[in-house]
XYZ file of C-alpha atoms in Angstrom:
784
model
C 0.198 153.317 36.312
C 2.372 150.883 38.331
C 0.693 149.617 41.471
C 3.452 150.706 43.842
C 2.934 154.290 42.659
C -0.834 153.941 43.074
C -0.288 152.584 46.574
C 1.877 155.551 47.557
C -0.775 157.991 46.337
C -3.515 156.152 48.261
C -1.781 156.045 51.640
C -3.523 157.838 54.515
C -0.577 159.459 56.285
C -1.584 158.712 59.926
C -1.741 155.010 59.001
C 1.361 154.890 56.793
C 3.128 152.138 58.780
C 0.158 149.765 58.647
C -0.140 149.329 54.863
C 1.163 146.343 52.940
C 4.918 146.533 52.359
C 4.749 145.981 48.617
C 8.399 146.826 48.022
C 9.537 144.196 50.511
C 7.441 141.564 48.751
C 8.897 142.534 45.370
C 12.388 142.349 46.860
C 11.762 138.847 48.222
C 10.302 137.832 44.874
C 13.481 139.109 43.165
C 11.374 140.736 40.462
C 14.393 142.422 38.886
C 16.173 139.064 38.512
C 15.644 138.100 34.870
C 18.075 135.166 35.000
C 16.092 132.939 37.346
C 15.543 129.215 37.033
C 12.537 129.659 34.759
C 14.609 131.520 32.174
C 15.845 129.241 29.364
C 18.841 131.521 28.724
C 20.206 131.220 32.248
C 23.851 130.126 32.464
C 25.844 128.844 35.386
C 27.254 132.254 36.122
C 23.820 133.856 36.466
C 21.765 134.628 39.540
C 21.053 131.839 41.996
C 18.014 129.631 41.564
C 14.643 130.102 43.253
C 14.720 127.536 46.043
C 12.220 126.174 48.551
C 13.732 128.482 51.162
C 13.039 131.483 48.937
C 9.477 130.327 48.388
C 8.962 129.773 52.096
C 10.292 133.235 52.929
C 7.964 134.877 50.405
C 4.889 132.940 51.574
C 5.730 133.663 55.210
C 6.045 137.386 54.509
C 2.913 137.550 52.379
C 0.477 135.424 54.411
C 1.758 135.535 57.963
C 3.410 138.928 58.269
C 1.780 141.370 55.865
C -1.707 139.865 55.806
C -1.851 139.526 59.593
C -0.576 143.093 60.016
C -3.223 144.544 57.709
C -6.035 142.430 59.140
C -5.103 143.226 62.753
C -5.023 146.945 62.082
C -8.361 146.851 60.210
C -10.089 144.930 63.018
C -8.685 147.147 65.776
C -9.498 150.358 63.901
C -13.063 149.278 63.156
C -13.588 148.273 66.783
C -12.189 151.618 67.871
C -14.601 153.421 65.538
C -17.527 151.465 66.988
C -16.402 152.334 70.520
C -16.164 156.024 69.631
C -19.624 155.825 68.115
C -20.981 154.192 71.277
C -19.480 156.945 73.422
C -21.151 159.566 71.233
C -24.458 157.757 71.602
C -24.020 157.687 75.376
C -23.410 161.432 75.488
C -26.484 162.110 73.376
C -28.608 159.722 75.471
C -27.513 161.565 78.596
C -28.443 164.843 76.935
C -31.862 163.483 75.945
C -32.559 162.292 79.487
C -31.697 165.743 80.827
C -34.030 167.341 78.297
C -36.853 165.012 79.324
C -36.337 165.424 83.083
C -36.218 169.211 82.876
C -35.090 171.455 85.733
C -36.867 172.181 88.964
C -36.886 175.635 90.452
C -39.036 177.589 92.892
C -38.513 181.011 91.434
C -38.905 182.144 87.856
C -35.556 183.954 87.669
C -33.642 180.994 89.072
C -35.431 178.677 86.679
C -34.653 180.960 83.733
C -30.950 181.071 84.606
C -30.849 177.295 84.845
C -32.573 176.978 81.500
C -30.036 179.351 79.886
C -27.090 177.465 81.378
C -28.639 174.202 80.300
C -29.113 175.496 76.765
C -25.488 176.605 76.539
C -24.291 173.260 77.844
C -26.524 171.466 75.362
C -25.104 173.459 72.434
C -21.564 172.764 73.591
C -22.169 169.025 73.862
C -23.871 168.911 70.464
C -20.986 170.720 68.786
C -18.424 168.447 70.421
C -20.317 165.326 69.378
C -20.731 166.730 65.855
C -16.980 167.209 65.554
C -16.399 163.676 66.821
C -18.919 162.299 64.317
C -17.160 164.097 61.468
C -13.910 162.461 62.542
C -15.521 159.015 62.757
C -17.128 159.451 59.343
C -13.841 160.492 57.782
C -11.914 157.569 59.293
C -14.651 155.116 58.264
C -14.291 156.302 54.700
C -10.501 156.045 54.903
C -10.745 152.569 56.439
C -12.791 151.336 53.498
C -10.177 152.724 51.107
C -7.442 151.161 53.269
C -9.066 147.732 53.017
C -9.592 148.007 49.275
C -6.055 149.109 48.360
C -4.447 146.468 50.581
C -6.703 143.753 49.192
C -5.608 144.785 45.699
C -1.980 144.735 46.828
C -2.175 141.137 48.017
C -3.757 140.011 44.752
C -1.141 141.911 42.742
C 1.696 140.316 44.713
C 0.244 136.828 44.263
C -0.224 137.460 40.549
C 3.413 138.547 40.164
C 4.568 135.487 42.053
C 2.525 133.042 39.997
C 3.584 134.660 36.736
C 7.265 134.524 37.639
C 7.445 131.329 39.694
C 4.204 129.653 38.652
C 5.818 126.678 36.925
C 6.775 125.166 40.281
C 4.940 127.207 42.932
C 1.496 128.830 43.072
C 0.407 130.995 45.979
C -2.868 132.518 44.773
C -5.145 129.595 45.837
C -3.676 129.684 49.346
C -4.086 133.469 49.489
C -7.735 133.242 48.458
C -8.419 130.786 51.267
C -6.825 133.096 53.818
C -8.630 136.172 52.486
C -11.975 134.383 52.679
C -11.357 133.642 56.355
C -10.442 137.237 57.242
C -13.035 140.030 57.460
C -10.892 142.989 56.517
C -12.143 143.193 52.924
C -15.714 142.000 53.566
C -16.627 144.250 56.481
C -20.169 145.645 56.299
C -20.114 149.316 57.226
C -23.887 149.823 56.886
C -24.774 149.309 60.603
C -22.149 151.849 61.609
C -23.412 154.313 58.985
C -26.987 153.928 60.265
C -25.885 154.785 63.790
C -23.969 157.808 62.549
C -26.939 158.888 60.441
C -29.327 158.770 63.401
C -26.977 160.910 65.504
C -26.435 163.388 62.666
C -30.202 163.719 62.331
C -30.670 164.359 66.061
C -27.887 166.963 66.132
C -29.258 168.777 63.080
C -32.681 169.041 64.655
C -31.343 170.458 67.897
C -28.334 172.455 66.736
C -29.344 174.165 63.507
C -32.400 175.942 64.915
C -34.600 176.286 67.936
C -38.142 174.961 68.180
C -39.616 178.014 66.521
C -37.303 177.862 63.523
C -37.703 174.119 63.279
C -41.422 174.546 63.003
C -40.929 177.139 60.294
C -38.536 174.891 58.384
C -41.161 172.235 57.799
C -42.483 172.811 54.292
C -46.088 172.834 53.329
C -47.173 169.790 51.421
C -48.665 170.472 48.027
C -50.015 168.181 45.397
C -48.443 168.048 41.951
C -45.179 169.475 43.266
C -42.358 169.937 40.791
C -39.072 168.153 41.311
C -35.826 168.341 39.419
C -34.495 164.852 38.946
C -30.837 163.978 38.375
C -29.361 160.522 37.808
C -25.785 159.361 38.196
C -23.651 156.252 38.168
C -21.370 155.644 41.158
C -18.344 153.383 40.995
C -18.243 150.815 43.840
C -14.958 152.268 45.087
C -16.647 155.669 45.561
C -19.895 154.331 47.018
C -19.024 154.593 50.709
C -17.611 158.089 50.251
C -20.829 159.199 48.534
C -22.925 157.707 51.341
C -20.895 159.383 54.070
C -21.092 162.701 52.224
C -24.884 162.478 52.046
C -25.578 161.194 55.560
C -23.866 164.230 57.052
C -26.773 166.239 55.667
C -29.635 163.744 55.309
C -30.542 160.780 57.543
C -30.831 157.269 56.179
C -34.356 155.940 55.871
C -35.381 152.349 55.221
C -38.628 150.730 54.219
C -41.053 149.704 56.939
C -44.479 148.193 56.197
C -46.150 150.639 58.595
C -44.063 153.755 58.229
C -40.745 155.155 57.170
C -38.441 156.373 59.867
C -34.794 156.946 60.626
C -32.848 153.737 60.160
C -31.719 151.686 63.105
C -28.398 149.913 63.252
C -30.021 146.464 63.145
C -31.997 147.193 60.003
C -30.769 146.419 56.519
C -31.492 148.124 53.249
C -34.604 146.746 51.547
C -34.360 144.495 48.518
C -36.761 145.580 45.790
C -37.939 143.467 42.884
C -39.591 144.940 39.795
C -41.142 142.654 37.184
C -41.553 144.495 33.869
C -44.040 143.650 31.133
C -43.726 143.904 27.352
C -44.845 142.044 24.257
C -42.792 139.814 21.933
C -42.177 142.807 19.670
C -40.926 144.928 22.607
C -43.037 147.886 21.577
C -42.946 149.496 25.041
C -39.147 149.285 25.031
C -38.946 150.787 21.543
C -41.171 153.703 22.527
C -38.949 154.492 25.501
C -35.718 154.297 23.522
C -37.116 156.457 20.718
C -38.640 158.864 23.272
C -42.083 158.685 21.764
C -44.845 160.852 23.218
C -47.166 159.345 25.845
C -44.973 156.313 26.586
C -46.295 153.825 29.124
C -44.743 151.053 31.193
C -46.212 148.280 33.336
C -44.670 146.364 36.179
C -45.196 144.421 39.393
C -43.164 145.523 42.396
C -42.603 144.164 45.885
C -40.150 144.472 48.785
C -38.122 141.579 50.191
C -38.653 137.910 49.399
C -41.886 136.717 47.851
C -42.113 133.895 50.414
C -42.645 136.537 53.109
C -45.997 137.454 51.496
C -45.199 141.141 50.842
C -47.677 143.544 49.319
C -47.434 143.421 45.530
C -48.240 146.563 43.562
C -49.483 146.514 39.976
C -48.243 149.832 38.507
C -48.758 151.529 35.163
C -46.915 154.753 34.458
C -47.573 157.060 31.506
C -45.223 159.887 30.562
C -46.944 162.662 28.643
C -45.251 164.666 25.913
C -45.216 167.685 28.236
C -43.196 165.738 30.788
C -46.042 165.215 33.249
C -46.488 161.701 34.548
C -49.681 159.836 35.316
C -49.573 156.772 37.542
C -52.201 154.074 38.043
C -51.687 151.375 40.666
C -53.470 148.906 42.881
C -52.362 146.176 45.334
C -52.818 142.527 44.502
C -52.109 139.256 46.284
C -49.653 136.745 44.846
C -52.268 134.050 44.251
C -54.401 136.406 42.140
C -51.665 137.688 39.805
C -51.788 134.859 37.265
C -55.637 134.720 37.123
C -55.683 138.488 36.624
C -53.178 138.283 33.756
C -55.237 135.557 32.091
C -58.458 137.512 32.534
C -60.018 134.972 34.911
C -60.143 137.361 37.857
C -61.084 141.048 37.914
C -60.268 141.888 41.560
C -63.862 141.258 42.638
C -62.874 140.228 46.184
C -60.749 143.321 46.715
C -63.575 145.531 45.465
C -66.046 143.804 47.812
C -63.696 144.274 50.783
C -63.200 147.910 49.885
C -66.937 148.469 49.728
C -67.319 146.969 53.200
C -64.809 149.352 54.771
C -66.324 152.305 56.564
C -63.497 154.684 55.721
C -63.759 153.987 51.980
C -66.355 156.064 50.176
C -67.951 155.355 46.795
C -65.344 157.530 45.075
C -62.503 155.363 46.386
C -64.255 152.199 45.236
C -64.893 153.644 41.785
C -61.298 154.838 41.524
C -60.016 151.366 42.416
C -62.299 149.782 39.820
C -61.143 152.284 37.179
C -57.494 151.532 37.930
C -58.076 147.802 37.560
C -59.953 148.239 34.282
C -57.354 150.617 32.877
C -54.421 148.291 33.602
C -56.264 145.235 32.316
C -57.257 147.049 29.110
C -53.670 148.202 28.605
C -52.398 144.627 28.995
C -54.941 143.192 26.555
C -54.443 145.865 23.907
C -50.653 145.481 23.886
C -50.549 141.694 24.543
C -48.200 142.163 27.479
C -46.430 139.459 29.438
C -43.608 139.435 32.030
C -40.226 139.680 30.306
C -37.681 141.174 32.733
C -36.918 141.156 36.462
C -34.839 143.874 38.116
C -33.575 143.169 41.630
C -31.658 145.741 43.664
C -30.990 147.052 47.166
C -32.100 150.593 47.949
C -30.733 153.100 50.443
C -32.897 156.200 50.870
C -31.939 159.563 52.380
C -34.460 162.186 53.482
C -35.175 164.395 56.471
C -38.431 163.223 58.110
C -41.210 165.652 57.294
C -39.074 167.556 54.790
C -39.087 166.442 51.154
C -37.033 169.304 49.742
C -34.277 166.823 48.832
C -34.901 163.126 48.274
C -31.968 160.848 47.456
C -31.867 157.138 46.718
C -28.928 154.840 45.981
C -29.582 151.478 44.320
C -26.831 148.871 44.632
C -26.422 145.203 43.695
C -28.589 145.720 40.627
C -29.206 142.565 38.583
C -31.431 141.976 35.551
C -32.942 138.521 34.946
C -34.898 137.227 31.977
C -38.488 136.360 32.860
C -39.778 135.707 29.363
C -41.337 132.719 27.636
C -40.559 133.886 24.097
C -38.703 130.702 23.167
C -41.319 127.972 23.305
C -38.674 125.232 23.317
C -36.525 126.682 26.120
C -38.607 129.249 28.006
C -36.947 131.049 30.883
C -40.286 131.169 32.716
C -43.019 128.587 32.820
C -45.748 129.990 30.524
C -48.336 128.949 33.127
C -46.634 131.058 35.821
C -46.300 134.824 36.105
C -42.750 134.668 37.524
C -39.786 132.329 37.766
C -40.812 130.282 40.758
C -37.379 128.665 41.186
C -35.867 132.068 42.041
C -38.473 133.045 44.628
C -38.902 129.595 46.180
C -35.146 129.234 46.704
C -34.985 132.880 47.895
C -32.041 133.564 45.624
C -30.120 136.743 46.257
C -27.505 138.803 44.486
C -25.345 137.841 42.555
C -27.741 135.042 41.446
C -24.933 132.614 40.641
C -27.355 129.716 40.107
C -28.956 131.326 37.056
C -27.651 130.306 33.648
C -25.264 132.596 31.829
C -27.099 134.741 29.309
C -30.193 134.983 31.512
C -28.723 137.379 34.073
C -26.863 140.670 33.738
C -25.256 142.438 36.681
C -24.940 146.210 36.515
C -21.387 147.185 37.531
C -22.222 150.507 39.192
C -24.583 151.916 41.784
C -27.419 154.216 40.724
C -27.748 157.570 42.453
C -30.905 159.624 41.980
C -31.415 163.098 43.432
C -34.743 164.875 43.467
C -34.708 168.524 44.495
C -38.027 170.272 44.943
C -38.587 173.749 43.566
C -37.964 176.365 46.217
C -35.182 174.457 47.973
C -32.874 176.602 50.073
C -29.680 177.958 48.538
C -27.655 176.109 51.182
C -29.270 172.849 50.109
C -28.608 173.544 46.458
C -24.941 174.216 47.156
C -24.077 170.857 48.705
C -26.207 168.998 46.157
C -24.442 170.866 43.340
C -21.042 170.039 44.854
C -21.936 166.353 44.854
C -23.188 166.416 41.274
C -20.044 168.123 39.982
C -17.615 165.971 41.964
C -15.393 163.160 40.716
C -17.429 160.649 42.708
C -20.348 160.430 40.272
C -20.924 160.195 36.529
C -24.007 161.842 35.091
C -26.463 159.420 33.446
C -29.510 161.355 32.224
C -32.570 159.371 31.102
C -31.197 156.107 32.458
C -33.903 153.445 32.752
C -33.635 150.046 34.421
C -36.226 148.560 32.094
C -34.504 149.859 28.953
C -31.047 148.790 30.107
C -32.154 145.301 31.111
C -33.897 144.647 27.797
C -30.935 146.005 25.824
C -28.531 143.721 27.691
C -30.545 140.488 27.707
C -32.685 140.763 24.559
C -30.252 142.270 22.067
C -31.339 139.743 19.415
C -34.968 140.832 19.760
C -34.566 144.619 19.515
C -33.136 146.896 16.844
C -32.403 150.050 18.839
C -30.243 150.549 21.895
C -29.841 153.349 24.487
C -26.944 155.750 24.111
C -25.373 154.871 27.480
C -24.876 151.183 26.663
C -21.334 151.645 25.357
C -20.252 153.377 28.572
C -21.114 150.482 30.888
C -17.838 148.659 30.225
C -15.675 151.764 30.671
C -13.943 152.949 33.825
C -16.006 155.886 35.126
C -13.565 156.814 37.872
C -12.003 160.255 37.538
C -9.046 161.915 39.147
C -10.305 164.583 41.617
C -8.056 167.329 40.268
C -8.921 166.500 36.660
C -12.641 166.409 37.428
C -12.412 169.773 39.215
C -10.561 171.357 36.298
C -13.038 169.994 33.773
C -16.010 171.280 35.761
C -14.496 174.742 36.186
C -13.486 174.938 32.527
C -16.985 173.891 31.502
C -18.603 176.589 33.619
C -16.217 179.301 32.429
C -16.567 178.236 28.798
C -20.342 178.380 29.103
C -20.158 181.857 30.621
C -17.799 183.010 27.880
C -20.055 181.669 25.117
C -23.108 183.380 26.580
C -21.233 186.651 26.927
C -20.098 186.471 23.302
C -23.253 185.497 21.453
C -26.085 184.916 23.916
C -27.360 188.467 24.113
C -27.202 188.861 20.328
C -29.953 186.264 20.050
C -32.129 187.919 22.681
C -32.741 184.623 24.475
C -30.343 184.863 27.400
C -29.208 187.538 29.723
C -25.544 188.134 30.451
C -24.194 185.163 32.415
C -21.967 185.173 35.435
C -19.270 182.846 36.669
C -16.790 183.055 39.502
C -14.042 180.425 39.630
C -13.972 178.406 42.823
C -11.125 178.616 45.307
C -8.138 176.884 43.831
C -9.626 176.889 40.362
C -7.015 176.158 37.710
C -8.542 178.841 35.503
C -8.613 181.485 38.187
C -5.824 183.418 36.484
C -6.490 182.504 32.888
C -7.821 184.911 30.314
C -11.060 182.953 30.126
C -11.516 183.036 33.882
C -10.754 186.761 34.047
C -13.165 187.463 31.210
C -15.970 185.502 32.829
C -15.221 186.941 36.244
C -15.314 190.520 34.919
C -18.889 189.978 33.823
C -19.860 188.170 37.026
C -22.757 189.284 39.121
C -24.409 186.918 41.456
C -23.682 183.203 40.986
C -26.006 181.097 38.952
C -27.760 178.102 40.339
C -26.399 174.897 38.880
C -29.710 173.233 39.491
C -31.572 175.380 36.963
C -33.039 172.801 34.619
C -36.130 171.138 33.319
C -38.742 170.150 35.822
C -40.208 166.733 36.311
C -43.599 166.488 37.944
C -44.595 163.888 40.458
C -48.255 163.293 41.073
C -47.880 161.387 44.311
C -48.353 162.157 47.926
C -45.557 164.000 49.686
C -43.828 163.192 52.926
C -41.526 160.534 54.256
C -43.877 157.712 53.352
C -42.781 158.151 49.754
C -39.100 157.731 50.451
C -38.736 153.986 50.638
C -41.241 153.515 47.838
C -39.417 156.103 45.760
C -40.331 155.787 42.091
C -37.721 154.006 40.044
C -35.794 155.558 37.217
C -38.330 154.209 34.780
C -41.096 156.160 36.469
C -39.708 159.584 35.720
C -40.754 161.905 32.963
C -38.518 164.444 31.317
C -35.460 164.362 33.523
C -33.349 167.348 34.344
C -29.933 167.805 32.831
C -27.376 169.957 34.506
C -26.764 173.377 32.994
C -24.082 175.883 33.821
C -25.956 179.046 33.074
C -29.284 180.531 33.974
C -31.801 180.861 31.181
C -34.825 183.065 30.986
C -38.270 181.662 30.392
C -41.767 182.736 29.458
C -42.059 186.084 27.678
C -38.375 186.763 28.240
C -37.429 183.878 25.963
C -39.785 185.048 23.215
C -39.229 188.793 23.184
C -35.806 190.257 23.699
C -37.288 193.523 24.928
C -38.151 191.688 28.159
C -34.469 191.490 29.020
C -33.457 190.870 32.618
C -30.040 192.466 32.280
C -28.933 195.198 34.631
C -29.073 197.820 31.858
C -32.563 196.826 30.721
C -33.959 197.030 34.262
C -32.385 200.429 34.788
C -33.728 201.630 31.425
C -37.293 200.563 32.300
C -37.132 202.076 35.776
C -35.428 205.286 34.685
C -32.112 206.707 35.851
C -31.891 206.915 39.632
C -31.241 210.355 41.108
C -27.820 210.727 42.659
C -27.474 212.268 46.135
C -26.315 215.901 46.403
C -22.607 216.266 45.792
C -22.317 212.932 43.969
C -21.750 212.807 40.217
C -21.683 209.989 37.727
C -18.237 208.321 37.749
C -17.975 208.102 33.965
C -15.871 205.308 32.460
C -14.823 202.606 34.882
C -11.159 202.030 35.624
C -11.442 198.515 34.202
C -12.509 200.056 30.870
C -9.640 202.560 30.679
C -6.971 200.093 29.602
C -6.301 198.664 26.151
C -9.262 196.888 24.596
C -8.890 193.119 24.541
C -11.794 191.298 22.960
C -11.955 187.629 22.129
C -11.979 186.979 18.335
C -15.212 184.991 18.695
C -17.026 188.172 19.772
C -16.122 189.912 16.519
C -16.860 186.789 14.517
C -20.302 186.497 16.084
C -21.118 190.063 15.041
C -19.814 189.377 11.529
C -21.869 186.191 11.239
C -25.009 188.141 12.108
C -24.145 190.740 9.459
C -23.540 188.024 6.839
C -26.912 186.444 7.662
C -28.670 189.757 7.048
C -26.881 190.165 3.706
C -27.900 186.626 2.808
C -31.561 187.474 3.444
C -31.180 190.681 1.431
C -29.612 188.827 -1.506
C -32.375 186.211 -1.550
C -35.110 188.856 -1.590
C -33.317 190.845 -4.313
C -32.976 187.711 -6.467
C -36.688 187.003 -5.983
C -37.671 190.533 -6.974
C -35.454 190.559 -10.074
C -36.802 187.216 -11.235
C -40.380 188.319 -10.653
C -39.808 191.617 -12.499
C -38.260 189.957 -15.564
C -40.915 187.238 -15.766
C -43.884 189.613 -15.419
C -43.679 191.233 -18.825
C -44.581 194.784 -19.796
C -48.388 194.359 -19.474
C -48.396 192.836 -15.922
C -48.103 195.985 -13.841
C -49.206 194.230 -10.652
C -46.326 191.726 -10.722
C -43.852 194.504 -11.456
C -45.202 196.526 -8.546
C -44.786 193.561 -6.198
C -41.245 193.046 -7.504
C -40.469 196.647 -6.584
C -41.900 196.025 -3.079
C -39.647 192.986 -2.629
C -36.709 195.058 -3.817
C -37.430 197.712 -1.181
C -37.618 195.029 1.520
C -34.275 193.624 0.328
C -32.668 197.062 0.448
C -34.019 197.636 3.955
C -32.691 194.232 5.155
C -29.236 194.959 3.774
C -29.157 198.470 5.225
C -30.415 197.250 8.616
C -27.801 194.483 8.788
C -25.001 196.932 7.973
C -26.257 199.513 10.473
C -26.570 196.986 13.329
C -23.107 195.654 12.508
C -21.645 199.147 12.914
C -23.620 199.801 16.123
C -22.647 196.512 17.756
C -18.991 196.903 16.764
C -18.965 200.287 18.485
C -20.642 198.800 21.586
C -18.045 196.034 21.758
C -15.196 198.526 21.499
C -16.751 200.695 24.224
C -17.460 197.676 26.465
C -21.001 198.875 26.664
C -23.347 197.289 29.164
C -26.344 197.930 26.932
C -28.324 195.136 25.322
C -27.121 193.999 21.902
C -30.555 192.854 20.818
C -32.926 194.938 18.670
C -36.129 193.440 17.280
C -37.307 196.428 15.222
C -35.579 195.345 12.006
C -36.674 191.686 12.104
C -40.271 192.722 12.853
C -40.363 195.186 9.937
C -38.971 192.612 7.493
C -41.374 189.897 8.671
C -44.458 192.155 8.564
C -43.513 193.542 5.133
C -43.049 190.042 3.718
C -46.364 188.867 5.157
C -48.189 191.862 3.662
C -46.485 191.426 0.278
C -47.306 187.730 0.132
C -50.937 188.345 1.085
C -51.264 191.023 -1.635
C -49.606 188.723 -4.135
C -52.096 185.963 -3.340
C -55.080 188.351 -3.426
C -54.154 189.849 -6.802
C -53.557 186.390 -8.236
C -56.996 185.180 -7.112
C -58.656 188.349 -8.397
C -57.152 188.387 -11.888
C -57.219 184.630 -12.603
C -60.980 184.594 -13.614
C -60.385 187.557 -15.918
C -57.590 185.745 -17.734
C -59.677 182.581 -18.122
C -62.819 184.378 -19.442
C -63.616 183.790 -23.189
C -62.707 186.578 -25.552
C -65.868 188.018 -27.317
C -65.916 188.105 -31.144
């Protein structure tokens, strides 16, 4: 798409006059003039030459007029947004001071009236501030888009100029100098977002519910709680929009050595470093890529710069085949890491200190010693050494005291080789446990000083959502809207460790993750296209379940209702799915991933990385049954099955059964796939019948006249084959009639399959028993 068309689509109408005038720049550049001085075919009668005056006019318009206009508007708008935010903070501070001071009254009735008036005034102020915050958040998001599209416009204009007039004039170097001196494309919106997040959090706590309801909304903390984990990639252009969408519902939290609390405007997102271990054969990597059972990983992790002496955690995570995860960890000081890896130190000092603490019992000491021994044994058995560093910045979102929804966004993700596999040119000193030149120089993203081939920068941000079982429907709705939006791309089973090894050690490994080919693609999607694809996917899933799901006895009849403005709202597929709709399904119905860690806000900043998760949830568009319902079709959850088990309800006096519904009185229109599904089931039954008949005929002919037992068994197999064929034909007729009548009854019937299976088992057992019984008689010597 041409950039001028992209620019017109990206314009925010209230700011239309403040965007770059791209058409004016193209006009000054005389882009349509093909007979300029650079053209070798130009003749004297052609267009006039590109002169110094023309160049001066273009540079003046580009650098002094357009660039100054855009930069001035960006600076003034951002300052205005900060001022509006400060006014909102002042109003809330005034409200807080009034709440703290309270009201004084001599009589109970007068005091009660004042309290009521004060409560109404408080609600009014909160709602007004909430509306103002929504406006600020929207304009902040638009301002970031404004800066990005204008920045692109200046680069595009300079590129056109240098391509057309570059033999004599070049403007791009001058433009880059000017852009570096102006803040409009390098503005950091994080402090403003933190302030907005804190105010959103305060308003939610005081506006959504009173003290009683707020106390009830705090969930009980349980161990071994189940979370559904979802992972996504976010394009940098959509990152701010995703953050603003989340902070309207969840406050931003940042890491603090003592506690985790709502972020302040002066705080920055924490930088996290993970140092992963593996052996020269990369066996841990191979197990993860091949999804082997009971896969384990080992790493060191710390926050901030290593020169600041942060707490370093030695962590081993094991993912069981069932999806449960088991984590072993212990803290270690920097100076003891290398001796521990070499086996010269076994954490004796830490154990002695722990024994001397009064609050640490013998169980805690023994647990610490077991963790140390388990990690050391794991390292020795697998010959592990540091091979990969992952460095990233984390933004966490969670309501304090409520871990129903936990969200983290990792940005500026870089992978660095930390191995010593090449003895001639090791990336890390074999006598050190990390690359000291990185930590001593306190290098930060994008790590430009590291040699090419030793660093890989991930082009997207990583979004991870964890929704606890039992989350409110309202919570599920906004989370589901985010997951199905055009802002994110689903990335199930993504692992930092796996991706880093695949990118930097491709010559050492023979298998690669499936997502590797998608890293270099453009993951941005058009909003309308993404909405249509999501709606089509949901309706298609509902249609497929309606057609064949109940025939298999594994799923109940699905439901789907197109969203407002859905492009399939009037299509045959949408009408079909809507006609079978009941209550909407939950898009978050998926596999569970367990977390055996403590709950609460202390876990937010130290949220487990992608590599720490077990079986991760994948989004589904239908609701599946589980337990006995998935094994036996008679445990159907459909409306008809429940009514059949409970019996027909008695109608009130004077009310009779309505008979056929009006929707069923018109001409019958059934999708061809419904008939084909019924026919496929019939053909499968005839296939089984033909196989059994062939077996019985072969057994009968091979038995001979004297082997009456084999002939009898052949007759039994023939009877089973006849029953299978008759049952398949009968069920085909019954289901065809039910489809024509639009019956709401269940299509499944397990009587026939059970009879065939039991009869075959009995026949095979008798066949084996007779064979064992008569074999000695056939082998006995014949008497003379």
